PDB file of C-alpha atoms and ligand atoms in Angstrom:
ATOM      1  CA  UNK U   1     -75.551 164.809 273.833  1.00  0.00           C
ATOM      2  CA  UNK U   2     -79.134 164.750 275.157  1.00  0.00           C
ATOM      3  CA  UNK U   3     -79.380 168.359 274.051  1.00  0.00           C
ATOM      4  CA  UNK U   4     -78.285 167.499 270.514  1.00  0.00           C
ATOM      5  CA  UNK U   5     -80.923 164.726 270.358  1.00  0.00           C
ATOM      6  CA  UNK U   6     -83.676 167.101 271.571  1.00  0.00           C
ATOM      7  CA  UNK U   7     -82.589 169.794 269.081  1.00  0.00           C
ATOM      8  CA  UNK U   8     -83.251 167.359 266.259  1.00  0.00           C
ATOM      9  CA  UNK U   9     -86.769 166.939 267.560  1.00  0.00           C
ATOM     10  CA  UNK U  10     -87.332 170.699 267.790  1.00  0.00           C
ATOM     11  CA  UNK U  11     -88.701 172.215 264.579  1.00  0.00           C
ATOM     12  CA  UNK U  12     -86.992 175.615 265.512  1.00  0.00           C
ATOM     13  CA  UNK U  13     -83.698 174.003 264.426  1.00  0.00           C
ATOM     14  CA  UNK U  14     -84.913 172.164 261.239  1.00  0.00           C
ATOM     15  CA  UNK U  15     -83.419 174.704 258.946  1.00  0.00           C
ATOM     16  CA  UNK U  16     -79.991 174.226 260.576  1.00  0.00           C
ATOM     17  CA  UNK U  17     -80.027 170.532 261.166  1.00  0.00           C
ATOM     18  CA  UNK U  18     -82.135 169.024 258.386  1.00  0.00           C
ATOM     19  CA  UNK U  19     -82.276 168.850 254.652  1.00  0.00           C
ATOM     20  CA  UNK U  20     -85.441 167.464 252.885  1.00  0.00           C
ATOM     21  CA  UNK U  21     -86.817 166.611 256.342  1.00  0.00           C
ATOM     22  CA  UNK U  22     -83.814 164.345 257.195  1.00  0.00           C
ATOM     23  CA  UNK U  23     -80.904 165.034 259.480  1.00  0.00           C
ATOM     24  CA  UNK U  24     -77.972 166.545 257.519  1.00  0.00           C
ATOM     25  CA  UNK U  25     -75.300 163.865 256.767  1.00  0.00           C
ATOM     26  CA  UNK U  26     -72.203 165.862 257.836  1.00  0.00           C
ATOM     27  CA  UNK U  27     -71.803 167.607 261.173  1.00  0.00           C
ATOM     28  CA  UNK U  28     -68.950 169.649 262.439  1.00  0.00           C
ATOM     29  CA  UNK U  29     -69.350 170.508 266.159  1.00  0.00           C
ATOM     30  CA  UNK U  30     -67.307 173.114 267.964  1.00  0.00           C
ATOM     31  CA  UNK U  31     -67.517 172.370 271.685  1.00  0.00           C
ATOM     32  CA  UNK U  32     -65.907 173.748 274.806  1.00  0.00           C
ATOM     33  CA  UNK U  33     -63.517 171.503 276.747  1.00  0.00           C
ATOM     34  CA  UNK U  34     -65.993 170.687 279.538  1.00  0.00           C
ATOM     35  CA  UNK U  35     -66.153 167.169 280.833  1.00  0.00           C
ATOM     36  CA  UNK U  36     -69.471 166.378 279.267  1.00  0.00           C
ATOM     37  CA  UNK U  37     -68.394 167.392 275.768  1.00  0.00           C
ATOM     38  CA  UNK U  38     -64.597 167.131 275.529  1.00  0.00           C
ATOM     39  CA  UNK U  39     -63.868 164.782 272.590  1.00  0.00           C
ATOM     40  CA  UNK U  40     -60.873 163.308 274.516  1.00  0.00           C
ATOM     41  CA  UNK U  41     -62.880 161.608 277.249  1.00  0.00           C
ATOM     42  CA  UNK U  42     -63.745 157.996 276.554  1.00  0.00           C
ATOM     43  CA  UNK U  43     -67.321 158.346 277.882  1.00  0.00           C
ATOM     44  CA  UNK U  44     -67.969 161.221 275.458  1.00  0.00           C
ATOM     45  CA  UNK U  45     -66.267 159.379 272.612  1.00  0.00           C
ATOM     46  CA  UNK U  46     -68.753 156.431 273.053  1.00  0.00           C
ATOM     47  CA  UNK U  47     -71.676 158.856 273.160  1.00  0.00           C
ATOM     48  CA  UNK U  48     -70.621 160.632 269.990  1.00  0.00           C
ATOM     49  CA  UNK U  49     -70.286 157.285 268.239  1.00  0.00           C
ATOM     50  CA  UNK U  50     -73.787 156.334 269.304  1.00  0.00           C
ATOM     51  CA  UNK U  51     -75.153 159.632 268.141  1.00  0.00           C
ATOM     52  CA  UNK U  52     -73.311 159.190 264.787  1.00  0.00           C
ATOM     53  CA  UNK U  53     -74.905 155.820 264.427  1.00  0.00           C
ATOM     54  CA  UNK U  54     -78.337 156.818 265.479  1.00  0.00           C
ATOM     55  CA  UNK U  55     -78.482 159.755 263.103  1.00  0.00           C
ATOM     56  CA  UNK U  56     -77.006 157.783 260.208  1.00  0.00           C
ATOM     57  CA  UNK U  57     -74.373 160.534 259.642  1.00  0.00           C
ATOM     58  CA  UNK U  58     -71.697 160.226 256.978  1.00  0.00           C
ATOM     59  CA  UNK U  59     -69.206 162.162 258.924  1.00  0.00           C
ATOM     60  CA  UNK U  60     -69.018 163.807 262.366  1.00  0.00           C
ATOM     61  CA  UNK U  61     -66.188 165.945 263.464  1.00  0.00           C
ATOM     62  CA  UNK U  62     -66.014 167.367 267.014  1.00  0.00           C
ATOM     63  CA  UNK U  63     -63.452 170.032 267.578  1.00  0.00           C
ATOM     64  CA  UNK U  64     -62.455 171.872 270.755  1.00  0.00           C
ATOM     65  CA  UNK U  65     -60.146 174.840 271.229  1.00  0.00           C
ATOM     66  CA  UNK U  66     -56.534 174.256 272.158  1.00  0.00           C
ATOM     67  CA  UNK U  67     -55.249 175.935 275.391  1.00  0.00           C
ATOM     68  CA  UNK U  68     -55.040 179.682 275.128  1.00  0.00           C
ATOM     69  CA  UNK U  69     -57.702 179.938 272.406  1.00  0.00           C
ATOM     70  CA  UNK U  70     -60.758 180.121 274.668  1.00  0.00           C
ATOM     71  CA  UNK U  71     -61.187 183.846 273.922  1.00  0.00           C
ATOM     72  CA  UNK U  72     -61.838 182.989 270.273  1.00  0.00           C
ATOM     73  CA  UNK U  73     -64.613 180.493 271.177  1.00  0.00           C
ATOM     74  CA  UNK U  74     -67.965 182.010 270.189  1.00  0.00           C
ATOM     75  CA  UNK U  75     -69.867 179.542 272.392  1.00  0.00           C
ATOM     76  CA  UNK U  76     -68.032 180.770 275.552  1.00  0.00           C
ATOM     77  CA  UNK U  77     -68.660 184.384 274.584  1.00  0.00           C
ATOM     78  CA  UNK U  78     -72.362 183.729 274.114  1.00  0.00           C
ATOM     79  CA  UNK U  79     -72.651 181.842 277.374  1.00  0.00           C
ATOM     80  CA  UNK U  80     -71.109 184.761 279.276  1.00  0.00           C
ATOM     81  CA  UNK U  81     -74.275 186.784 278.847  1.00  0.00           C
ATOM     82  CA  UNK U  82     -76.238 184.054 280.610  1.00  0.00           C
ATOM     83  CA  UNK U  83     -73.864 184.160 283.595  1.00  0.00           C
ATOM     84  CA  UNK U  84     -74.181 187.963 283.644  1.00  0.00           C
ATOM     85  CA  UNK U  85     -77.901 187.679 284.176  1.00  0.00           C
ATOM     86  CA  UNK U  86     -77.417 185.529 287.179  1.00  0.00           C
ATOM     87  CA  UNK U  87     -75.397 188.189 288.920  1.00  0.00           C
ATOM     88  CA  UNK U  88     -77.425 190.210 291.431  1.00  0.00           C
ATOM     89  CA  UNK U  89     -80.661 188.020 291.335  1.00  0.00           C
ATOM     90  CA  UNK U  90     -81.999 185.672 293.959  1.00  0.00           C
ATOM     91  CA  UNK U  91     -84.047 182.727 292.777  1.00  0.00           C
ATOM     92  CA  UNK U  92     -87.006 181.624 294.915  1.00  0.00           C
ATOM     93  CA  UNK U  93     -86.088 178.493 296.898  1.00  0.00           C
ATOM     94  CA  UNK U  94     -89.220 177.825 298.844  1.00  0.00           C
ATOM     95  CA  UNK U  95     -92.167 178.691 296.547  1.00  0.00           C
ATOM     96  CA  UNK U  96     -94.270 175.658 297.869  1.00  0.00           C
ATOM     97  CA  UNK U  97     -93.020 175.837 301.494  1.00  0.00           C
ATOM     98  CA  UNK U  98     -89.692 175.079 303.155  1.00  0.00           C
ATOM     99  CA  UNK U  99     -88.147 171.693 302.486  1.00  0.00           C
ATOM    100  CA  UNK U 100     -85.310 172.372 304.989  1.00  0.00           C
ATOM    101  CA  UNK U 101     -85.208 171.993 308.750  1.00  0.00           C
ATOM    102  CA  UNK U 102     -83.612 174.618 311.099  1.00  0.00           C
ATOM    103  CA  UNK U 103     -80.079 173.050 310.486  1.00  0.00           C
ATOM    104  CA  UNK U 104     -80.516 173.609 306.680  1.00  0.00           C
ATOM    105  CA  UNK U 105     -80.928 169.861 305.986  1.00  0.00           C
ATOM    106  CA  UNK U 106     -83.433 168.531 303.406  1.00  0.00           C
ATOM    107  CA  UNK U 107     -86.352 166.978 305.250  1.00  0.00           C
ATOM    108  CA  UNK U 108     -88.830 166.679 302.411  1.00  0.00           C
ATOM    109  CA  UNK U 109     -87.092 165.651 299.107  1.00  0.00           C
ATOM    110  CA  UNK U 110     -90.375 165.653 297.109  1.00  0.00           C
ATOM    111  CA  UNK U 111     -91.022 169.272 298.151  1.00  0.00           C
ATOM    112  CA  UNK U 112     -87.450 170.061 297.524  1.00  0.00           C
ATOM    113  CA  UNK U 113     -87.707 168.810 293.893  1.00  0.00           C
ATOM    114  CA  UNK U 114     -90.862 170.907 293.394  1.00  0.00           C
ATOM    115  CA  UNK U 115     -89.237 173.956 294.702  1.00  0.00           C
ATOM    116  CA  UNK U 116     -86.138 173.352 292.622  1.00  0.00           C
ATOM    117  CA  UNK U 117     -88.238 172.864 289.476  1.00  0.00           C
ATOM    118  CA  UNK U 118     -89.960 176.199 290.104  1.00  0.00           C
ATOM    119  CA  UNK U 119     -86.664 177.994 290.557  1.00  0.00           C
ATOM    120  CA  UNK U 120     -85.331 176.319 287.420  1.00  0.00           C
ATOM    121  CA  UNK U 121     -88.349 177.367 285.359  1.00  0.00           C
ATOM    122  CA  UNK U 122     -87.981 180.979 286.638  1.00  0.00           C
ATOM    123  CA  UNK U 123     -84.315 180.894 285.365  1.00  0.00           C
ATOM    124  CA  UNK U 124     -85.414 179.529 281.978  1.00  0.00           C
ATOM    125  CA  UNK U 125     -87.846 182.438 281.646  1.00  0.00           C
ATOM    126  CA  UNK U 126     -85.141 184.876 282.517  1.00  0.00           C
ATOM    127  CA  UNK U 127     -82.647 183.448 280.123  1.00  0.00           C
ATOM    128  CA  UNK U 128     -84.921 183.218 277.116  1.00  0.00           C
ATOM    129  CA  UNK U 129     -86.048 186.866 277.436  1.00  0.00           C
ATOM    130  CA  UNK U 130     -83.239 188.325 275.280  1.00  0.00           C
ATOM    131  CA  UNK U 131     -81.547 187.363 272.064  1.00  0.00           C
ATOM    132  CA  UNK U 132     -77.858 186.440 271.936  1.00  0.00           C
ATOM    133  CA  UNK U 133     -76.058 187.809 268.891  1.00  0.00           C
ATOM    134  CA  UNK U 134     -79.454 188.194 267.304  1.00  0.00           C
ATOM    135  CA  UNK U 135     -80.435 184.623 267.883  1.00  0.00           C
ATOM    136  CA  UNK U 136     -83.334 183.431 270.148  1.00  0.00           C
ATOM    137  CA  UNK U 137     -82.477 181.580 273.298  1.00  0.00           C
ATOM    138  CA  UNK U 138     -84.480 178.400 273.780  1.00  0.00           C
ATOM    139  CA  UNK U 139     -84.473 176.931 277.264  1.00  0.00           C
ATOM    140  CA  UNK U 140     -86.068 173.939 278.803  1.00  0.00           C
ATOM    141  CA  UNK U 141     -86.062 172.731 282.454  1.00  0.00           C
ATOM    142  CA  UNK U 142     -85.156 169.031 282.629  1.00  0.00           C
ATOM    143  CA  UNK U 143     -86.221 167.214 285.747  1.00  0.00           C
ATOM    144  CA  UNK U 144     -83.927 164.250 285.549  1.00  0.00           C
ATOM    145  CA  UNK U 145     -80.867 163.225 283.495  1.00  0.00           C
ATOM    146  CA  UNK U 146     -81.862 160.728 280.885  1.00  0.00           C
ATOM    147  CA  UNK U 147     -79.239 159.232 278.656  1.00  0.00           C
ATOM    148  CA  UNK U 148     -79.955 159.285 274.920  1.00  0.00           C
ATOM    149  CA  UNK U 149     -78.879 156.705 272.342  1.00  0.00           C
ATOM    150  CA  UNK U 150     -78.779 153.906 274.879  1.00  0.00           C
ATOM    151  CA  UNK U 151     -80.702 151.592 272.579  1.00  0.00           C
ATOM    152  CA  UNK U 152     -78.235 152.014 269.691  1.00  0.00           C
ATOM    153  CA  UNK U 153     -76.891 148.616 268.571  1.00  0.00           C
ATOM    154  CA  UNK U 154     -73.548 148.370 266.778  1.00  0.00           C
ATOM    155  CA  UNK U 155     -72.568 145.603 264.440  1.00  0.00           C
ATOM    156  CA  UNK U 156     -70.372 143.196 266.432  1.00  0.00           C
ATOM    157  CA  UNK U 157     -71.464 144.417 269.908  1.00  0.00           C
ATOM    158  CA  UNK U 158     -72.867 141.060 270.809  1.00  0.00           C
ATOM    159  CA  UNK U 159     -69.329 139.594 270.641  1.00  0.00           C
ATOM    160  CA  UNK U 160     -68.202 141.984 273.337  1.00  0.00           C
ATOM    161  CA  UNK U 161     -70.778 141.324 275.974  1.00  0.00           C
ATOM    162  CA  UNK U 162     -68.491 142.640 278.794  1.00  0.00           C
ATOM    163  CA  UNK U 163     -68.281 145.989 277.075  1.00  0.00           C
ATOM    164  CA  UNK U 164     -70.540 148.316 279.040  1.00  0.00           C
ATOM    165  CA  UNK U 165     -70.388 151.111 276.457  1.00  0.00           C
ATOM    166  CA  UNK U 166     -72.097 149.014 273.698  1.00  0.00           C
ATOM    167  CA  UNK U 167     -69.558 150.368 271.211  1.00  0.00           C
ATOM    168  CA  UNK U 168     -67.212 147.527 270.164  1.00  0.00           C
ATOM    169  CA  UNK U 169     -63.572 148.553 270.284  1.00  0.00           C
ATOM    170  CA  UNK U 170     -63.070 147.228 266.744  1.00  0.00           C
ATOM    171  CA  UNK U 171     -65.848 149.487 265.461  1.00  0.00           C
ATOM    172  CA  UNK U 172     -64.278 152.386 267.346  1.00  0.00           C
ATOM    173  CA  UNK U 173     -60.898 151.874 265.716  1.00  0.00           C
ATOM    174  CA  UNK U 174     -62.359 151.296 262.225  1.00  0.00           C
ATOM    175  CA  UNK U 175     -64.496 154.402 262.268  1.00  0.00           C
ATOM    176  CA  UNK U 176     -62.741 157.053 264.332  1.00  0.00           C
ATOM    177  CA  UNK U 177     -59.749 159.279 264.415  1.00  0.00           C
ATOM    178  CA  UNK U 178     -59.098 160.314 268.051  1.00  0.00           C
ATOM    179  CA  UNK U 179     -56.923 163.282 268.672  1.00  0.00           C
ATOM    180  CA  UNK U 180     -56.115 165.592 271.601  1.00  0.00           C
ATOM    181  CA  UNK U 181     -58.409 168.369 270.467  1.00  0.00           C
ATOM    182  CA  UNK U 182     -60.644 166.552 268.035  1.00  0.00           C
ATOM    183  CA  UNK U 183     -62.618 163.405 267.318  1.00  0.00           C
ATOM    184  CA  UNK U 184     -63.659 162.437 263.788  1.00  0.00           C
ATOM    185  CA  UNK U 185     -66.055 159.597 262.937  1.00  0.00           C
ATOM    186  CA  UNK U 186     -66.629 158.227 259.430  1.00  0.00           C
ATOM    187  CA  UNK U 187     -68.602 155.469 257.772  1.00  0.00           C
ATOM    188  CA  UNK U 188     -66.724 152.437 256.499  1.00  0.00           C
ATOM    189  CA  UNK U 189     -67.062 150.630 253.176  1.00  0.00           C
ATOM    190  CA  UNK U 190     -68.406 147.387 254.654  1.00  0.00           C
ATOM    191  CA  UNK U 191     -72.192 147.405 253.807  1.00  0.00           C
ATOM    192  CA  UNK U 192     -72.902 144.834 256.509  1.00  0.00           C
ATOM    193  CA  UNK U 193     -71.570 147.455 258.986  1.00  0.00           C
ATOM    194  CA  UNK U 194     -72.436 150.904 257.606  1.00  0.00           C
ATOM    195  CA  UNK U 195     -75.212 152.192 255.345  1.00  0.00           C
ATOM    196  CA  UNK U 196     -73.909 153.853 252.080  1.00  0.00           C
ATOM    197  CA  UNK U 197     -72.767 157.459 252.334  1.00  0.00           C
ATOM    198  CA  UNK U 198     -75.663 159.935 251.725  1.00  0.00           C
ATOM    199  CA  UNK U 199     -73.327 162.669 250.399  1.00  0.00           C
ATOM    200  CA  UNK U 200     -71.272 160.809 247.775  1.00  0.00           C
ATOM    201  CA  UNK U 201     -69.242 163.842 246.616  1.00  0.00           C
ATOM    202  CA  UNK U 202     -67.883 164.554 250.107  1.00  0.00           C
ATOM    203  CA  UNK U 203     -67.067 160.883 250.583  1.00  0.00           C
ATOM    204  CA  UNK U 204     -65.012 160.897 247.443  1.00  0.00           C
ATOM    205  CA  UNK U 205     -63.088 163.914 248.651  1.00  0.00           C
ATOM    206  CA  UNK U 206     -62.515 162.435 252.108  1.00  0.00           C
ATOM    207  CA  UNK U 207     -61.394 159.137 250.604  1.00  0.00           C
ATOM    208  CA  UNK U 208     -58.199 160.986 249.536  1.00  0.00           C
ATOM    209  CA  UNK U 209     -57.155 160.742 253.240  1.00  0.00           C
ATOM    210  CA  UNK U 210     -58.642 157.322 254.176  1.00  0.00           C
ATOM    211  CA  UNK U 211     -62.103 158.864 254.777  1.00  0.00           C
ATOM    212  CA  UNK U 212     -60.927 161.443 257.292  1.00  0.00           C
ATOM    213  CA  UNK U 213     -60.322 165.212 257.296  1.00  0.00           C
ATOM    214  CA  UNK U 214     -56.446 165.671 257.320  1.00  0.00           C
ATOM    215  CA  UNK U 215     -54.804 166.686 260.578  1.00  0.00           C
ATOM    216  CA  UNK U 216     -54.147 170.199 261.678  1.00  0.00           C
ATOM    217  CA  UNK U 217     -51.332 171.115 259.383  1.00  0.00           C
ATOM    218  CA  UNK U 218     -48.877 173.946 259.237  1.00  0.00           C
ATOM    219  CA  UNK U 219     -47.798 175.209 255.790  1.00  0.00           C
ATOM    220  CA  UNK U 220     -44.250 176.467 254.940  1.00  0.00           C
ATOM    221  CA  UNK U 221     -45.278 180.025 255.976  1.00  0.00           C
ATOM    222  CA  UNK U 222     -46.184 178.561 259.494  1.00  0.00           C
ATOM    223  CA  UNK U 223     -49.857 179.290 259.008  1.00  0.00           C
ATOM    224  CA  UNK U 224     -52.373 176.497 259.515  1.00  0.00           C
ATOM    225  CA  UNK U 225     -53.974 175.258 256.384  1.00  0.00           C
ATOM    226  CA  UNK U 226     -57.586 174.611 255.466  1.00  0.00           C
ATOM    227  CA  UNK U 227     -58.134 170.791 255.636  1.00  0.00           C
ATOM    228  CA  UNK U 228     -60.425 170.860 252.592  1.00  0.00           C
ATOM    229  CA  UNK U 229     -57.817 172.777 250.663  1.00  0.00           C
ATOM    230  CA  UNK U 230     -55.212 170.132 251.626  1.00  0.00           C
ATOM    231  CA  UNK U 231     -57.476 167.308 250.359  1.00  0.00           C
ATOM    232  CA  UNK U 232     -58.099 169.118 247.038  1.00  0.00           C
ATOM    233  CA  UNK U 233     -54.732 170.554 246.114  1.00  0.00           C
ATOM    234  CA  UNK U 234     -51.870 169.234 248.291  1.00  0.00           C
ATOM    235  CA  UNK U 235     -49.557 166.304 247.888  1.00  0.00           C
ATOM    236  CA  UNK U 236     -51.184 163.647 250.155  1.00  0.00           C
ATOM    237  CA  UNK U 237     -47.786 162.017 250.804  1.00  0.00           C
ATOM    238  CA  UNK U 238     -46.680 165.128 252.746  1.00  0.00           C
ATOM    239  CA  UNK U 239     -49.673 165.251 255.105  1.00  0.00           C
ATOM    240  CA  UNK U 240     -48.098 165.014 258.563  1.00  0.00           C
ATOM    241  CA  UNK U 241     -49.170 162.547 261.282  1.00  0.00           C
ATOM    242  CA  UNK U 242     -52.196 163.476 263.440  1.00  0.00           C
ATOM    243  CA  UNK U 243     -51.292 166.067 266.082  1.00  0.00           C
ATOM    244  CA  UNK U 244     -47.667 166.173 264.846  1.00  0.00           C
ATOM    245  CA  UNK U 245     -48.019 169.904 264.163  1.00  0.00           C
ATOM    246  CA  UNK U 246     -49.688 170.728 267.498  1.00  0.00           C
ATOM    247  CA  UNK U 247     -47.129 172.674 269.420  1.00  0.00           C
ATOM    248  CA  UNK U 248     -48.843 171.990 272.731  1.00  0.00           C
ATOM    249  CA  UNK U 249     -47.699 168.377 272.580  1.00  0.00           C
ATOM    250  CA  UNK U 250     -43.858 167.931 272.990  1.00  0.00           C
ATOM    251  CA  UNK U 251     -42.177 165.346 270.849  1.00  0.00           C
ATOM    252  CA  UNK U 252     -41.435 163.215 273.849  1.00  0.00           C
ATOM    253  CA  UNK U 253     -45.165 163.231 274.878  1.00  0.00           C
ATOM    254  CA  UNK U 254     -46.062 162.469 271.299  1.00  0.00           C
ATOM    255  CA  UNK U 255     -43.822 159.346 271.221  1.00  0.00           C
ATOM    256  CA  UNK U 256     -45.404 158.103 274.474  1.00  0.00           C
ATOM    257  CA  UNK U 257     -48.844 158.502 272.987  1.00  0.00           C
ATOM    258  CA  UNK U 258     -47.970 156.299 269.927  1.00  0.00           C
ATOM    259  CA  UNK U 259     -48.631 152.562 270.220  1.00  0.00           C
ATOM    260  CA  UNK U 260     -45.283 150.809 270.517  1.00  0.00           C
ATOM    261  CA  UNK U 261     -46.539 147.967 268.263  1.00  0.00           C
ATOM    262  CA  UNK U 262     -48.101 149.813 265.343  1.00  0.00           C
ATOM    263  CA  UNK U 263     -47.177 153.453 265.974  1.00  0.00           C
ATOM    264  CA  UNK U 264     -50.682 154.778 265.733  1.00  0.00           C
ATOM    265  CA  UNK U 265     -51.197 157.978 267.780  1.00  0.00           C
ATOM    266  CA  UNK U 266     -53.898 158.285 270.443  1.00  0.00           C
ATOM    267  CA  UNK U 267     -54.806 161.319 272.630  1.00  0.00           C
ATOM    268  CA  UNK U 268     -54.325 159.698 276.066  1.00  0.00           C
ATOM    269  CA  UNK U 269     -52.260 156.902 277.630  1.00  0.00           C
ATOM    270  CA  UNK U 270     -55.355 155.067 278.765  1.00  0.00           C
ATOM    271  CA  UNK U 271     -56.694 154.910 275.223  1.00  0.00           C
ATOM    272  CA  UNK U 272     -53.222 153.595 274.064  1.00  0.00           C
ATOM    273  CA  UNK U 273     -53.510 150.949 276.764  1.00  0.00           C
ATOM    274  CA  UNK U 274     -57.038 150.024 275.638  1.00  0.00           C
ATOM    275  CA  UNK U 275     -55.939 149.889 272.039  1.00  0.00           C
ATOM    276  CA  UNK U 276     -53.014 147.568 272.894  1.00  0.00           C
ATOM    277  CA  UNK U 277     -55.264 145.336 274.925  1.00  0.00           C
ATOM    278  CA  UNK U 278     -57.747 144.948 272.120  1.00  0.00           C
ATOM    279  CA  UNK U 279     -55.611 145.118 269.003  1.00  0.00           C
ATOM    280  CA  UNK U 280     -52.401 143.349 270.110  1.00  0.00           C
ATOM    281  CA  UNK U 281     -53.505 140.955 272.781  1.00  0.00           C
ATOM    282  CA  UNK U 282     -50.974 138.162 271.948  1.00  0.00           C
ATOM    283  CA  UNK U 283     -47.950 140.447 271.960  1.00  0.00           C
ATOM    284  CA  UNK U 284     -48.575 141.878 275.374  1.00  0.00           C
ATOM    285  CA  UNK U 285     -45.635 141.354 277.719  1.00  0.00           C
ATOM    286  CA  UNK U 286     -42.927 141.318 275.076  1.00  0.00           C
ATOM    287  CA  UNK U 287     -40.349 143.995 275.166  1.00  0.00           C
ATOM    288  CA  UNK U 288     -41.559 147.217 273.398  1.00  0.00           C
ATOM    289  CA  UNK U 289     -39.969 148.139 270.029  1.00  0.00           C
ATOM    290  CA  UNK U 290     -37.710 151.213 269.917  1.00  0.00           C
ATOM    291  CA  UNK U 291     -39.936 154.240 269.717  1.00  0.00           C
ATOM    292  CA  UNK U 292     -39.455 156.747 266.906  1.00  0.00           C
ATOM    293  CA  UNK U 293     -39.074 160.396 268.044  1.00  0.00           C
ATOM    294  CA  UNK U 294     -41.196 162.814 266.116  1.00  0.00           C
ATOM    295  CA  UNK U 295     -40.662 166.529 265.860  1.00  0.00           C
ATOM    296  CA  UNK U 296     -43.195 169.337 265.608  1.00  0.00           C
ATOM    297  CA  UNK U 297     -41.268 170.856 262.774  1.00  0.00           C
ATOM    298  CA  UNK U 298     -42.948 171.882 259.573  1.00  0.00           C
ATOM    299  CA  UNK U 299     -41.731 168.823 257.678  1.00  0.00           C
ATOM    300  CA  UNK U 300     -41.239 170.618 254.385  1.00  0.00           C
ATOM    301  CA  UNK U 301     -44.980 170.739 253.798  1.00  0.00           C
ATOM    302  CA  UNK U 302     -45.564 172.572 250.590  1.00  0.00           C
ATOM    303  CA  UNK U 303     -48.725 174.291 249.429  1.00  0.00           C
ATOM    304  CA  UNK U 304     -49.052 174.811 245.674  1.00  0.00           C
ATOM    305  CA  UNK U 305     -49.190 178.488 244.685  1.00  0.00           C
TER     306      UNK U 305
HETATM  307 ZN1   ZN D   1     -68.888 150.661 259.392  1.00  0.00          ZN
HETATM  308 ZN1   ZN D   2     -51.042 149.443 268.056  1.00  0.00          ZN
END
């Protein structure tokens, strides 16, 4: 997330990230499933929400590859050339003198940081030497991990003073669609909460599905459909539930991940628990309603010819 913030401040990326000098209003990010990016982890979800708010985006969609699809991930394939460069090289570890004693323990942490910085900068120079798929590689050594977007204030956050994330749960539920392999964030209609959409046309199209891109959907021929095509041409009443067509999630797991009170689907049990705690506080402790069982079948989803 820090990287995304610094990219917006680097003029190299203005053509991709900005229009008329302002950050583009709609972002679709394809990320790998690593712990610092995966859109299923709560810590990342909060960070993506803060970034969405700080950049005044209209819509943010973060997508990751489902299991078995890593080979199709262009990011993974690009990164492999960086790992290749590391094979067979030795980075200098004691440029400014040894920071270790004879047992290999660090005895001078300041010197260790200086040496580490030097090795890191050498690596940056090595990595940025060649293009990847014709694109320049821009590297930067970062001394310490600083967290971006910590000063973002959400409407209503003052009411949840015990919430360390600063993202109120109510805001989260009103603006996000959390799924196993994706996270979508939208603006709401309440002007005391969100600024008006900057790209009105896209907002009108997304309004067809409550402001969100439709879920991953299989057509009658079992091929996955283009979500924009679904919004424009398909019968909205036949749009399946989120993740219902994801064959990695069995119908029993799917049922577990739906709230027993309101039946809304969430990607993990801990998010279901947090949802219940915040949205149904009075009803906690009562016997759960009978759960519906969902199937991953195609549900007669028709695409017009
Ligand atoms: Zn809002
Ligand atoms: Zn619920």
